[in-house]
Short mmCIF file of C-alpha atoms in Angstrom, two decimals:
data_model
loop_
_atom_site.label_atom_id
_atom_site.label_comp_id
_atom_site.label_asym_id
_atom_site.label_seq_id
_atom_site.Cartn_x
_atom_site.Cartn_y
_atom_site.Cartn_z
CA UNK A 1 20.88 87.72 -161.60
CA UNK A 2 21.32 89.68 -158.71
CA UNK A 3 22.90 87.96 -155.73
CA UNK A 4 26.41 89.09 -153.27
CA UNK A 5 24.94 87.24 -150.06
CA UNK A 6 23.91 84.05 -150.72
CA UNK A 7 25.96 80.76 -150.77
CA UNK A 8 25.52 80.25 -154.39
CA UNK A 9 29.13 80.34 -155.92
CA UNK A 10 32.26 77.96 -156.09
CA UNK A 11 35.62 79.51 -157.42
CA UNK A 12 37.54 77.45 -159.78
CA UNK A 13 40.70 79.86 -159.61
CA UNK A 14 44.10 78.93 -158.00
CA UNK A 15 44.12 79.97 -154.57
CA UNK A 16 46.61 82.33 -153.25
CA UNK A 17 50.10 81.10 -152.44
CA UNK A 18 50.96 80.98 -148.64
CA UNK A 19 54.19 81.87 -148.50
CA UNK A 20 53.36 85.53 -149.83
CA UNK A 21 50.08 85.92 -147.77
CA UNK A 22 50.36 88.97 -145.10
CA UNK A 23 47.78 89.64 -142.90
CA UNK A 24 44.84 92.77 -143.28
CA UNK A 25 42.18 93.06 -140.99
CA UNK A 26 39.12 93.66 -143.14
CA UNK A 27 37.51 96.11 -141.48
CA UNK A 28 40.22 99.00 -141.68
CA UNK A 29 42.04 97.72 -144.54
CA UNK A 30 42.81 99.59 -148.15
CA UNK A 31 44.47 98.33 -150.98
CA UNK A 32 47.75 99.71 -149.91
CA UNK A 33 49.36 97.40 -152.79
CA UNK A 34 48.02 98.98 -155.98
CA UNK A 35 49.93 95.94 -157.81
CA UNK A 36 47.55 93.06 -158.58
CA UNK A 37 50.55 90.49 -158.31
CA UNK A 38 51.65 91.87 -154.96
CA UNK A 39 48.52 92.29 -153.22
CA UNK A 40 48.54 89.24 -150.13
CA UNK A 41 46.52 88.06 -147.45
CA UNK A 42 46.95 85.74 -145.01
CA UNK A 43 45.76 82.17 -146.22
CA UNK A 44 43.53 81.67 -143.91
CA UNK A 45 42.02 85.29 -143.77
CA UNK A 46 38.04 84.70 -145.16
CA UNK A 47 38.17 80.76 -144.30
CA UNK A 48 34.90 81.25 -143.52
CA UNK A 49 34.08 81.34 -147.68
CA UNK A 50 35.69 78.18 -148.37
CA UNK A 51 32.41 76.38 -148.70
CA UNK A 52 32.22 72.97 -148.96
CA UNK A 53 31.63 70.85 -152.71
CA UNK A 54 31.72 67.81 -154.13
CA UNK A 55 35.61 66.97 -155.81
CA UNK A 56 34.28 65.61 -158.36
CA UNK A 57 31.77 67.80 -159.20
CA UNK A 58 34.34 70.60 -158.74
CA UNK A 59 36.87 68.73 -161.25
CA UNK A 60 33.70 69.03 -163.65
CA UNK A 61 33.10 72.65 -163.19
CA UNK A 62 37.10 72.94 -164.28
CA UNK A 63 37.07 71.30 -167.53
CA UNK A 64 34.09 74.28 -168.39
CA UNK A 65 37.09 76.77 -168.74
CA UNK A 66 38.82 74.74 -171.45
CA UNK A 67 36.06 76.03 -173.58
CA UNK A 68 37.62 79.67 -173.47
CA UNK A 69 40.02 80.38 -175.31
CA UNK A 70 41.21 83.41 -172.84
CA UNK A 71 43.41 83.93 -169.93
CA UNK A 72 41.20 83.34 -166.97
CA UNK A 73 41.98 85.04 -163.67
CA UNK A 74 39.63 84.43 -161.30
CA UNK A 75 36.44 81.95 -162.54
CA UNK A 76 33.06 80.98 -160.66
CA UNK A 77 30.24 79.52 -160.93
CA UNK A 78 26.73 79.46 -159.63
CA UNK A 79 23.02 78.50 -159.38
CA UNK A 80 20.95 75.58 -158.57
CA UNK A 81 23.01 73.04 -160.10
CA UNK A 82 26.09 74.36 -157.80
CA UNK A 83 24.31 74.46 -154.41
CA UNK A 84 20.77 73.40 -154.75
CA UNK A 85 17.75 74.74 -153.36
CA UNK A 86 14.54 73.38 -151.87
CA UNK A 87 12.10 72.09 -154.64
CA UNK A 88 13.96 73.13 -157.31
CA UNK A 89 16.62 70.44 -159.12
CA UNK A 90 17.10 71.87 -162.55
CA UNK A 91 20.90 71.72 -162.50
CA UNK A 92 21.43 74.97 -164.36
CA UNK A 93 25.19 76.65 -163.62
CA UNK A 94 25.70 80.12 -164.72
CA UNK A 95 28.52 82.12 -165.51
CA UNK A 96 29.91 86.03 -166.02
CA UNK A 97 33.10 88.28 -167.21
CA UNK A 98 33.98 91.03 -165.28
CA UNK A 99 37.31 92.81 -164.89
CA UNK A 100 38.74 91.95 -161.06
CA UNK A 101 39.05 96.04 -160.50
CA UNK A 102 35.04 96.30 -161.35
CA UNK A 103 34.18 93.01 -159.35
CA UNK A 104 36.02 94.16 -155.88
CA UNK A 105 34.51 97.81 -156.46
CA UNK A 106 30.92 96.47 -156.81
CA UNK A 107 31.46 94.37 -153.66
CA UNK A 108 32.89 96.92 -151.52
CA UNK A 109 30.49 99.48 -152.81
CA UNK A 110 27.55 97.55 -153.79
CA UNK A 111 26.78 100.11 -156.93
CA UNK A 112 24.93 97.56 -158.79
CA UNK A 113 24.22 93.92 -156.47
CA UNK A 114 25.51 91.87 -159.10
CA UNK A 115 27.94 90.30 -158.45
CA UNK A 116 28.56 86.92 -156.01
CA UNK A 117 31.84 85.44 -155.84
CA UNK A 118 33.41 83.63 -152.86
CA UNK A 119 37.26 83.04 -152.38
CA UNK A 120 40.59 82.60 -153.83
CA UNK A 121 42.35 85.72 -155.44
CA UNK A 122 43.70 87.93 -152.23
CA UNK A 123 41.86 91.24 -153.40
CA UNK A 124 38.63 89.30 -154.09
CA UNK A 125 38.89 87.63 -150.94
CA UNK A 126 39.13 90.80 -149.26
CA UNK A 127 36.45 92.42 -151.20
CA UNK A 128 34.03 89.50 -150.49
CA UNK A 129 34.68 89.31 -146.59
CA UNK A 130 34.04 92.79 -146.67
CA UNK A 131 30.76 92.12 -148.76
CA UNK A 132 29.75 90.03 -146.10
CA UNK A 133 30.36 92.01 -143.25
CA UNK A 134 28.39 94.67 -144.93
CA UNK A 135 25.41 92.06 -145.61
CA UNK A 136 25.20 91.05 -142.06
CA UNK A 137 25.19 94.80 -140.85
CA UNK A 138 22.40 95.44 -143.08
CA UNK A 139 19.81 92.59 -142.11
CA UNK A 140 20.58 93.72 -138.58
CA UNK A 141 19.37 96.96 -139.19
CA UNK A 142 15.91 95.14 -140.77
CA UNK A 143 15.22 93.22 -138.04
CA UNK A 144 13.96 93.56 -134.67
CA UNK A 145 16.10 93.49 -131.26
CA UNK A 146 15.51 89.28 -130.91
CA UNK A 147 15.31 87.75 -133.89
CA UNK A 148 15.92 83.78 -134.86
CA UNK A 149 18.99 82.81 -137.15
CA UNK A 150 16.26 81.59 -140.06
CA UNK A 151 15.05 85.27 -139.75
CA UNK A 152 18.86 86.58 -140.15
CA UNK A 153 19.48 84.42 -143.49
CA UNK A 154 16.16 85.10 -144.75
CA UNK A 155 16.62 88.76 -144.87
CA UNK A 156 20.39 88.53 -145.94
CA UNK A 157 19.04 86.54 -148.51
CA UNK A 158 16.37 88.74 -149.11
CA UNK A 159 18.85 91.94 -150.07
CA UNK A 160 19.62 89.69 -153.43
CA UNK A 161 16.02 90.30 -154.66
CA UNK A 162 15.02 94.43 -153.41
CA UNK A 163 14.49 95.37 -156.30
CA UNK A 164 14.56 92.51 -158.83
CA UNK A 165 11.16 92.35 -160.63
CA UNK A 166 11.15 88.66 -160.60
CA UNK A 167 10.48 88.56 -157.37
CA UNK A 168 7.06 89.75 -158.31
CA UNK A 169 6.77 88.19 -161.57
CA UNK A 170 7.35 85.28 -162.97
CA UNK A 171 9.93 83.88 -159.82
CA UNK A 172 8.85 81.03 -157.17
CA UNK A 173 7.34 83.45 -154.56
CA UNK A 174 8.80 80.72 -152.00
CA UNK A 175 12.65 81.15 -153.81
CA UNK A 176 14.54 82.80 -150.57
CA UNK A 177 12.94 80.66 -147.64
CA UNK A 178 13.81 77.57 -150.15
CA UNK A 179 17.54 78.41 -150.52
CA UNK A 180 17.90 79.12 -146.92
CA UNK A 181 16.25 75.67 -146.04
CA UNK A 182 18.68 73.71 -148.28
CA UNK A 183 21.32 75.84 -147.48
CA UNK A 184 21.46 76.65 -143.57
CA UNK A 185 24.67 74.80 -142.78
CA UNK A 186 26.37 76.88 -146.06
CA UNK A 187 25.07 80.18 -144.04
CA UNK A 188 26.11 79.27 -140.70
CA UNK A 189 30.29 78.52 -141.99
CA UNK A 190 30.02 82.18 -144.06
CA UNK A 191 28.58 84.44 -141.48
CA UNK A 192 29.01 82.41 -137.77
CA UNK A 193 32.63 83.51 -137.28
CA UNK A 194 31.23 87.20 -138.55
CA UNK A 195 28.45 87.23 -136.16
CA UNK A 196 31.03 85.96 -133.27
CA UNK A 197 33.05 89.20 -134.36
CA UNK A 198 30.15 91.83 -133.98
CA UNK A 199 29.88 93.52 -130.09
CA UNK A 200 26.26 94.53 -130.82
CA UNK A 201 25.03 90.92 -131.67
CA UNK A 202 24.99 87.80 -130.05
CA UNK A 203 23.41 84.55 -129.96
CA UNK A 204 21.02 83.87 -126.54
CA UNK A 205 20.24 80.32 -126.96
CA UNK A 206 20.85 77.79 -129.96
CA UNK A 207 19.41 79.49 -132.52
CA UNK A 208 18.24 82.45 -131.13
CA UNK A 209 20.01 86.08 -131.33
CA UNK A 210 19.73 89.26 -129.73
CA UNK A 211 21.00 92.32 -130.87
CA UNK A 212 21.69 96.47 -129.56
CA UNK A 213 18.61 98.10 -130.60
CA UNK A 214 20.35 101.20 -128.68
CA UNK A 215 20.32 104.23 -131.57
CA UNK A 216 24.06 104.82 -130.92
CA UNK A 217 24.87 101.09 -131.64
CA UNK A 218 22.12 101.39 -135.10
CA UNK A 219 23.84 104.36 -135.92
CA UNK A 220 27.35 102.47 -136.01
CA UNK A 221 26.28 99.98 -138.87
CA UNK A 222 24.46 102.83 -140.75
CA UNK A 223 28.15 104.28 -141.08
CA UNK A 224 30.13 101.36 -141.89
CA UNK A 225 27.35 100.21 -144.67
CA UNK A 226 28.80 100.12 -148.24
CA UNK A 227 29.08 103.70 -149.98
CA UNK A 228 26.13 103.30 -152.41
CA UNK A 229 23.85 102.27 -150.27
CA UNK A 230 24.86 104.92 -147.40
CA UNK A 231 24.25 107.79 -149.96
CA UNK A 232 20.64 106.20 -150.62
CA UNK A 233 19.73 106.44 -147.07
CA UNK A 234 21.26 109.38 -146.80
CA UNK A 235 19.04 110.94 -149.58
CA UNK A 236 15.96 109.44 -148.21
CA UNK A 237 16.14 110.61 -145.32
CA UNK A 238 17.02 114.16 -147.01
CA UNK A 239 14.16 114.34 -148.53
CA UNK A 240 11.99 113.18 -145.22
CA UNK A 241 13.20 116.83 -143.61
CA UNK A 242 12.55 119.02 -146.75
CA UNK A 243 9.08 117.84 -146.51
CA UNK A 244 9.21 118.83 -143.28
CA UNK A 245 10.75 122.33 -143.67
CA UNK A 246 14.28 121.19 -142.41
CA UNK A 247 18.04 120.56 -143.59
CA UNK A 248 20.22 117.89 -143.68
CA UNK A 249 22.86 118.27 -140.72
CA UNK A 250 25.88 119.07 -141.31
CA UNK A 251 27.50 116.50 -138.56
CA UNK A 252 27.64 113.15 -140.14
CA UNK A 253 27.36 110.92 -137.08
CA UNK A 254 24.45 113.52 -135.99
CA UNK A 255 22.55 112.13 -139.18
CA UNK A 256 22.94 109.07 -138.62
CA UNK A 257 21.72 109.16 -135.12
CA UNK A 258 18.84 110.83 -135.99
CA UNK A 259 18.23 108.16 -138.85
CA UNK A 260 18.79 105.69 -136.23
CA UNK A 261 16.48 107.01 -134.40
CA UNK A 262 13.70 107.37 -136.63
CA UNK A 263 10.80 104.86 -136.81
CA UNK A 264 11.31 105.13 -140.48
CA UNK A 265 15.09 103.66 -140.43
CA UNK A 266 13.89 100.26 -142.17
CA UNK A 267 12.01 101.73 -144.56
CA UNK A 268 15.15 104.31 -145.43
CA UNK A 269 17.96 100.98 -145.58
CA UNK A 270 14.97 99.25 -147.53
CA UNK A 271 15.58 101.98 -150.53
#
C-alpha cells in the first residue's frame, strides 16, 4: 500500500522521554548518534504529527499488539478504519514489520514509497518530519505559481499513488479527493507549520497560496528532494540532452537550473 504523505497512521509506541530530548533542526541534521538508545530530540520537535484520535479507540488499537508474541519497538497502524475517508466506512486497519534502520532510510530517501508512519521514536520522528518536508517540496514543484490549499493536499496526496496500478484498476477513481475531503483539518496540523517555514511559499488569502515560480527558487527544492527521487530526475533529464546531442553538466546546481527551467520540469519530478 503505498502511502508516506497522507494522514493515515496512529503510532501506538511510547513516546520519547523529555528529559533526554536535545534539539536537531531537521533540515541540516544527521544522525550524529549512531546509538539507537541515545539518539534525542526535543519533545516537541515534529508536534505537528501528533494527530489527533479517539482514546478509546487508541486504547483498542493497543490491545492488537498483545497478539505478538515479539518485542515491539515502534508500532502503527493505518487505513480507513484509523482516519476515515469520504464514502468509504469499511473499518479495515492494516499493519507492517520493518526494521527502524530500513523505515527511516525509506523516508529520508524515498527508495520504495512504502512506508507511512507518524511520531514517537526520536529517529522516526526525525525521519518523518523530514518525509514531510520533502512531500511538500515536491507538490510545489507540480503545481502552478497560485494554487488553492485543496490543490496542495491533493497532489501531496497524489505522490502515494504515481505509480500504483490501482489507481487505474480496480481503486475508487475518486480515492485522493475523498481522503483529502474527510481529512483537511488532519493536513492543515501536519504541513501548516511546514508551509509557515518555507521562504518561497506563502498563503495570500484564507485558503489561497502563492508560491516563487522564479527558476533559482525551483531549482532550490529540486536539490533538497529525497536522494531517489533526485537521481530519477536527474536521469530523465539525462536522457532529454542525449536525444538532443548534448551532456549532462558537470555543475550540479547548473543542472538543476536548467531542469528548473525547462517546460518539461513536471513531467521530469512526475517520473
Amino acid at each position: 500500500f503505498l502511502s508516506t504523505t497522507m494522514p493515515k497512521a496512529a503510532t501506538l509506541a511510547r513516546p520519547t522521554s523529555p528529559e533526554s530530548a536535545k534539539d536537531t533542526p531537521y533540515e541540516t541534521s544527521q544522525y550524529q548518534n549512531k546509538s539507537e538508545n541515545s539518539f534525542r530530540l526535543s519533545p516537541n520537535f515534529g508536534k505537528n504529527q501528533h494527530l489527533p484520535i479517539d482514546d478509546e479507540f487508541k486504547e483498542s488499537l493497543r490491545k492488537i499488539l498483545l497478539n505478538f508474541n515479539a518485542p515491539i519497538r515502534y508500532s502503527f497502524a493505518y487505513g480507513s478504519g484509523v482516519f476515515p475517508q469520504k464514502g468509504y466506512e469499511l473499518e479495515e486497519i492494516k499493519y507492517g514489520v520493518i526494521s527502524v534502520d530500513k523505515l527511516c532510510k525509506d523516508l529520508m530517501d524515498w527508495e520504495t514509497l512504502y512506508i507511512k508512519i507518524l511520531q514517537d521514536d526520536a529517529r522516526v520522528r526525525l525521519s518523518q518530519q523530514v518525509n514531510l518536508a520533502n512531500a511538500l517540496r515536491t507538490a510545489l514543484l507540480m503545481l502552478p505559481k497560485d494554487f488553492s490549499e485543496e490543490q496542495l493536499y491533493l497532489t501531496i496526496t497524489g505522490l502515494s499513488y504515481e505509480g500504483d496500478f490501482r489507481k487505474y484498476v480496480g481503486e475508487n477513481p475518486h480515492k485522493i479527493k475523498n481522503i483529502v475531503s474527510r481529512q483537511a483539518d488532519t493536513f492543515k496540523i501536519l504541513y501548516g507549520s511546514l508551509i509557515q517555514g518555507f521562504s518561497n511559499v506563502a498563503f495570500v488569502s484564507n485558503s489561497k497560496l502563492q508560491q516563487d515560480d522564479n527558476p533559482k527558487a525551483r531549482a532550490h527544492l529540486l536539490e533538497k528532494l529525497p536522494r531517489a527521487l533526485r537521481n530519477k530526475i536527474r536521469e530523465q533529464y539525462g536522457l532529454h540532452l542525449v536525444r538532443k546531442g548534448q551532456t549532462l553538466p558537470s555543475d550540479d546546481k547548473e543542472v538543476y537550473r536548467d531542469i528548473a527551467s525547462s517546460d518539461e520540469c513536471v513531467n521530469y519530478v512526475k517520473t
